[in-house]
Amino acid sequence: MTYTWLAVIGVAAAVALDLALLRTRLLLRRTFWTAYAIVLFFQLLTNGVLAGLDVVRYSPAAIAGPRVAFAPVEDLGFGFSLVLQTLAWWVWWGRRLQRGGTPVRRRAATARTRAGAATAARAADDTATRRSSTR
Amino acid sequence: MRHLVYAAVLLACLAGTAPLELFLRARVYARWPRFLLALAPVLVVFLTWDVLAVRTGQWSFDARQVLGWRVGNLPVEEVAFFVVIPLCTVLTFEAVRFLLGRRGGRFGDEPADRDEP
């Protein structure tokens, strides 16, 4: 399995994670694409340095051949997959950690209960001195 | 000095994105447990990919341009890469989110959602 194929699979797996598995749907949102564009720019910079200086060397047999900023085009797929997976998990955990019950939600629930208890207490208090229009 | 190249690139990424934490309210370092949870599956997937790629010779590292410490068959910088890049990515994402607000989309993890009826 060449890097080329693995990069394609990596992109597909990340897309599946975002749209199907975690349902975070980042791919449908402007914030994601704006952030990715920025990260991509810096990827081309840093990856260009690493590949251009030969810090990382790629086997010609493993890559298709074309390069972008000194780095194999496959690195674009690798990078996209890394970015999308990271952000999908980040958003997913954000949702999960919230559902445990936030202070605001708990306060709201308690308030509703208190109001219910007070109302029930008033309704049950049968006073002779007050005429209720609901009776 | 050439052995510092890879590490220097990673440090530059961290330094470049650090201002986002406070000045653009990214608050990723502040939410480090959530970041570590998000990072875990990413590390598993990409370190596995990397180890296998190095083992099968798809790519390799110039020994003269890395610090020299290895984790398995990977330079320590390569392992650090998969912590630093996700960190920079999330910082960028949260900073963009701060700048675009709701116009950039809703993700279901916004604190304000809790206040909505």
GROMACS .gro file of C-alpha atoms in nm:
model
  252
    1MET     CA    1   0.000   0.000   0.000
    2THR     CA    2   0.171   0.316  -0.116
    3TYR     CA    3   0.163   0.650   0.060
    4THR     CA    4  -0.064   0.768  -0.221
    5TRP     CA    5  -0.329   0.511  -0.143
    6LEU     CA    6  -0.293   0.558   0.232
    7ALA     CA    7  -0.340   0.933   0.192
    8VAL     CA    8  -0.662   0.877  -0.004
    9ILE     CA    9  -0.786   0.632   0.260
   10GLY     CA   10  -0.683   0.878   0.532
   11VAL     CA   11  -0.894   1.153   0.378
   12ALA     CA   12  -1.191   0.919   0.328
   13ALA     CA   13  -1.169   0.793   0.685
   14ALA     CA   14  -1.158   1.146   0.824
   15VAL     CA   15  -1.460   1.245   0.616
   16ALA     CA   16  -1.647   0.937   0.738
   17LEU     CA   17  -1.555   1.022   1.096
   18ASP     CA   18  -1.684   1.377   1.062
   19LEU     CA   19  -2.002   1.311   0.866
   20ALA     CA   20  -2.109   0.963   0.972
   21LEU     CA   21  -1.940   0.843   1.290
   22LEU     CA   22  -1.922   1.151   1.509
   23ARG     CA   23  -2.175   1.356   1.311
   24THR     CA   24  -1.978   1.671   1.387
   25ARG     CA   25  -2.030   1.788   1.023
   26LEU     CA   26  -1.737   2.028   1.028
   27LEU     CA   27  -1.707   1.993   0.652
   28LEU     CA   28  -2.034   2.182   0.617
   29ARG     CA   29  -1.920   2.483   0.812
   30ARG     CA   30  -1.734   2.795   0.713
   31THR     CA   31  -1.533   2.810   1.034
   32PHE     CA   32  -1.376   2.474   0.954
   33TRP     CA   33  -1.278   2.567   0.598
   34THR     CA   34  -1.143   2.905   0.704
   35ALA     CA   35  -0.934   2.741   0.974
   36TYR     CA   36  -0.818   2.469   0.735
   37ALA     CA   37  -0.709   2.727   0.478
   38ILE     CA   38  -0.493   2.895   0.742
   39VAL     CA   39  -0.348   2.566   0.865
   40LEU     CA   40  -0.284   2.457   0.505
   41PHE     CA   41  -0.085   2.774   0.440
   42PHE     CA   42   0.137   2.706   0.740
   43GLN     CA   43   0.159   2.338   0.651
   44LEU     CA   44   0.305   2.433   0.314
   45LEU     CA   45   0.553   2.657   0.496
   46THR     CA   46   0.666   2.413   0.765
   47ASN     CA   47   0.640   2.102   0.552
   48GLY     CA   48   0.828   2.285   0.281
   49VAL     CA   49   1.109   2.352   0.525
   50LEU     CA   50   1.120   1.992   0.650
   51ALA     CA   51   1.100   1.836   0.304
   52GLY     CA   52   1.308   2.102   0.135
   53LEU     CA   53   1.591   2.056   0.384
   54ASP     CA   54   1.555   1.681   0.350
   55VAL     CA   55   1.480   1.635   0.719
   56VAL     CA   56   1.216   1.393   0.595
   57ARG     CA   57   1.294   1.186   0.287
   58TYR     CA   58   1.034   1.005   0.082
   59SER     CA   59   1.084   0.683  -0.111
   60PRO     CA   60   1.007   0.743  -0.481
   61ALA     CA   61   0.833   0.405  -0.491
   62ALA     CA   62   0.585   0.513  -0.226
   63ILE     CA   63   0.475   0.843  -0.376
   64ALA     CA   64   0.313   0.946  -0.703
   65GLY     CA   65   0.580   1.206  -0.774
   66PRO     CA   66   0.424   1.554  -0.789
   67ARG     CA   67   0.531   1.794  -0.515
   68VAL     CA   68   0.382   2.106  -0.362
   69ALA     CA   69   0.630   2.334  -0.181
   70PHE     CA   70   0.892   2.056  -0.181
   71ALA     CA   71   0.659   1.809  -0.013
   72PRO     CA   72   0.479   1.518  -0.186
   73VAL     CA   73   0.119   1.590  -0.277
   74GLU     CA   74   0.025   1.298  -0.052
   75ASP     CA   75   0.120   1.517   0.245
   76LEU     CA   76  -0.180   1.734   0.160
   77GLY     CA   77  -0.409   1.437   0.214
   78PHE     CA   78  -0.219   1.336   0.527
   79GLY     CA   79  -0.249   1.689   0.663
   80PHE     CA   80  -0.616   1.726   0.577
   81SER     CA   81  -0.690   1.395   0.748
   82LEU     CA   82  -0.494   1.500   1.057
   83VAL     CA   83  -0.670   1.837   1.079
   84LEU     CA   84  -1.021   1.702   1.025
   85GLN     CA   85  -0.984   1.414   1.268
   86THR     CA   86  -0.841   1.640   1.536
   87LEU     CA   87  -1.115   1.899   1.503
   88ALA     CA   88  -1.394   1.641   1.481
   89TRP     CA   89  -1.284   1.483   1.808
   90TRP     CA   90  -1.237   1.826   1.967
   91VAL     CA   91  -1.595   1.931   1.880
   92TRP     CA   92  -1.735   1.591   1.971
   93TRP     CA   93  -1.575   1.596   2.314
   94GLY     CA   94  -1.701   1.952   2.360
   95ARG     CA   95  -2.055   1.831   2.307
   96ARG     CA   96  -2.009   1.524   2.527
   97LEU     CA   97  -1.854   1.713   2.816
   98GLN     CA   98  -2.142   1.959   2.812
   99ARG     CA   99  -2.420   1.705   2.823
  100GLY     CA  100  -2.307   1.599   3.168
  101GLY     CA  101  -2.498   1.895   3.302
  102THR     CA  102  -2.373   2.247   3.318
  103PRO     CA  103  -2.429   2.478   3.614
  104VAL     CA  104  -2.674   2.686   3.408
  105ARG     CA  105  -2.877   2.385   3.304
  106ARG     CA  106  -2.887   2.250   3.657
  107ARG     CA  107  -2.996   2.588   3.794
  108ALA     CA  108  -3.272   2.612   3.536
  109ALA     CA  109  -3.398   2.265   3.618
  110THR     CA  110  -3.396   2.338   3.990
  111ALA     CA  111  -3.580   2.665   3.935
  112ARG     CA  112  -3.853   2.489   3.742
  113THR     CA  113  -3.890   2.237   4.020
  114ARG     CA  114  -3.906   2.503   4.286
  115ALA     CA  115  -4.171   2.694   4.095
  116GLY     CA  116  -4.367   2.375   4.053
  117ALA     CA  117  -4.350   2.295   4.421
  118ALA     CA  118  -4.457   2.649   4.518
  119THR     CA  119  -4.746   2.645   4.276
  120ALA     CA  120  -4.855   2.305   4.398
  121ALA     CA  121  -4.836   2.429   4.756
  122ARG     CA  122  -5.051   2.733   4.674
  123ALA     CA  123  -5.303   2.528   4.486
  124ALA     CA  124  -5.330   2.282   4.770
  125ASP     CA  125  -5.376   2.560   5.027
  126ASP     CA  126  -5.750   2.585   5.046
  127THR     CA  127  -5.818   2.924   5.205
  128ALA     CA  128  -6.167   3.041   5.275
  129THR     CA  129  -6.074   3.408   5.260
  130ARG     CA  130  -5.969   3.406   4.895
  131ARG     CA  131  -6.190   3.342   4.597
  132SER     CA  132  -6.005   3.184   4.308
  133SER     CA  133  -6.128   3.253   3.957
  134THR     CA  134  -6.014   2.910   3.855
  135ARG     CA  135  -6.241   2.722   4.094
  136MET     CA  136   2.310   2.327   1.502
  137ARG     CA  137   2.150   2.143   1.213
  138HIS     CA  138   2.021   1.875   1.447
  139LEU     CA  139   1.791   2.140   1.595
  140VAL     CA  140   1.605   2.203   1.270
  141TYR     CA  141   1.301   1.981   1.323
  142ALA     CA  142   1.264   2.085   1.687
  143ALA     CA  143   1.297   2.451   1.587
  144VAL     CA  144   1.014   2.418   1.334
  145LEU     CA  145   0.787   2.272   1.602
  146LEU     CA  146   0.879   2.543   1.852
  147ALA     CA  147   0.805   2.807   1.589
  148CYS     CA  148   0.458   2.657   1.541
  149LEU     CA  149   0.393   2.673   1.915
  150ALA     CA  150   0.525   3.025   1.947
  151GLY     CA  151   0.327   3.144   1.647
  152THR     CA  152  -0.002   3.011   1.777
  153ALA     CA  153   0.044   3.092   2.147
  154PRO     CA  154  -0.100   3.445   2.113
  155LEU     CA  155  -0.427   3.296   1.989
  156GLU     CA  156  -0.492   3.146   2.331
  157LEU     CA  157  -0.540   3.479   2.501
  158PHE     CA  158  -0.574   3.745   2.235
  159LEU     CA  159  -0.830   3.557   2.027
  160ARG     CA  160  -0.984   3.370   2.322
  161ALA     CA  161  -0.900   3.030   2.182
  162ARG     CA  162  -0.872   2.880   2.532
  163VAL     CA  163  -0.730   2.548   2.425
  164TYR     CA  164  -0.449   2.530   2.680
  165ALA     CA  165  -0.712   2.635   2.932
  166ARG     CA  166  -0.925   2.338   2.826
  167TRP     CA  167  -0.640   2.090   2.825
  168PRO     CA  168  -0.842   1.786   2.943
  169ARG     CA  169  -1.072   1.821   2.644
  170PHE     CA  170  -0.770   1.863   2.418
  171LEU     CA  171  -0.602   1.550   2.553
  172LEU     CA  172  -0.922   1.352   2.501
  173ALA     CA  173  -0.942   1.473   2.141
  174LEU     CA  174  -0.573   1.407   2.087
  175ALA     CA  175  -0.580   1.044   2.204
  176PRO     CA  176  -0.743   0.878   1.900
  177VAL     CA  177  -0.547   1.104   1.666
  178LEU     CA  178  -0.219   0.994   1.824
  179VAL     CA  179  -0.314   0.629   1.797
  180VAL     CA  180  -0.405   0.656   1.429
  181PHE     CA  181  -0.116   0.872   1.313
  182LEU     CA  182   0.164   0.722   1.520
  183THR     CA  183   0.059   0.381   1.393
  184TRP     CA  184   0.058   0.512   1.036
  185ASP     CA  185   0.397   0.672   1.086
  186VAL     CA  186   0.561   0.370   1.247
  187LEU     CA  187   0.437   0.145   0.966
  188ALA     CA  188   0.545   0.393   0.698
  189VAL     CA  189   0.896   0.414   0.840
  190ARG     CA  190   0.914   0.037   0.882
  191THR     CA  191   0.816  -0.020   0.519
  192GLY     CA  192   1.054   0.249   0.399
  193GLN     CA  193   0.798   0.496   0.267
  194TRP     CA  194   0.979   0.779   0.439
  195SER     CA  195   1.278   0.829   0.664
  196PHE     CA  196   1.448   1.096   0.869
  197ASP     CA  197   1.790   1.254   0.827
  198ALA     CA  198   1.975   1.160   1.145
  199ARG     CA  199   2.183   1.478   1.120
  200GLN     CA  200   1.879   1.706   1.148
  201VAL     CA  201   1.706   1.554   1.448
  202LEU     CA  202   1.798   1.560   1.814
  203GLY     CA  203   1.877   1.191   1.823
  204TRP     CA  204   1.629   1.057   2.076
  205ARG     CA  205   1.395   0.798   1.936
  206VAL     CA  206   1.058   0.665   2.041
  207GLY     CA  207   1.041   0.326   1.873
  208ASN     CA  208   1.158   0.388   1.519
  209LEU     CA  209   1.047   0.752   1.520
  210PRO     CA  210   1.248   1.060   1.614
  211VAL     CA  211   1.110   1.222   1.926
  212GLU     CA  212   1.030   1.531   1.714
  213GLU     CA  213   0.802   1.324   1.492
  214VAL     CA  214   0.605   1.210   1.797
  215ALA     CA  215   0.595   1.571   1.916
  216PHE     CA  216   0.471   1.670   1.569
  217PHE     CA  217   0.146   1.483   1.635
  218VAL     CA  218   0.091   1.681   1.953
  219VAL     CA  219   0.204   2.021   1.827
  220ILE     CA  220   0.016   2.020   1.495
  221PRO     CA  221  -0.320   1.920   1.649
  222LEU     CA  222  -0.264   2.184   1.915
  223CYS     CA  223  -0.198   2.453   1.654
  224THR     CA  224  -0.496   2.329   1.454
  225VAL     CA  225  -0.740   2.354   1.743
  226LEU     CA  226  -0.600   2.694   1.844
  227THR     CA  227  -0.652   2.819   1.488
  228PHE     CA  228  -1.002   2.671   1.473
  229GLU     CA  229  -1.110   2.829   1.802
  230ALA     CA  230  -0.957   3.163   1.706
  231VAL     CA  231  -1.142   3.160   1.374
  232ARG     CA  232  -1.457   3.067   1.561
  233PHE     CA  233  -1.407   3.366   1.790
  234LEU     CA  234  -1.366   3.594   1.488
  235LEU     CA  235  -1.650   3.456   1.274
  236GLY     CA  236  -1.894   3.387   1.554
  237ARG     CA  237  -2.219   3.222   1.458
  238ARG     CA  238  -2.171   3.321   1.094
  239GLY     CA  239  -1.912   3.048   1.068
  240GLY     CA  240  -2.156   2.784   1.177
  241ARG     CA  241  -2.277   2.620   1.493
  242PHE     CA  242  -2.115   2.305   1.618
  243GLY     CA  243  -2.325   2.212   1.918
  244ASP     CA  244  -2.048   2.263   2.169
  245GLU     CA  245  -2.101   2.634   2.227
  246PRO     CA  246  -2.156   2.730   2.592
  247ALA     CA  247  -2.431   2.975   2.492
  248ASP     CA  248  -2.644   2.684   2.373
  249ARG     CA  249  -2.713   2.607   2.735
  250ASP     CA  250  -2.907   2.930   2.773
  251GLU     CA  251  -3.133   2.877   2.477
  252PRO     CA  252  -3.492   2.766   2.532
   0.00000   0.00000   0.00000
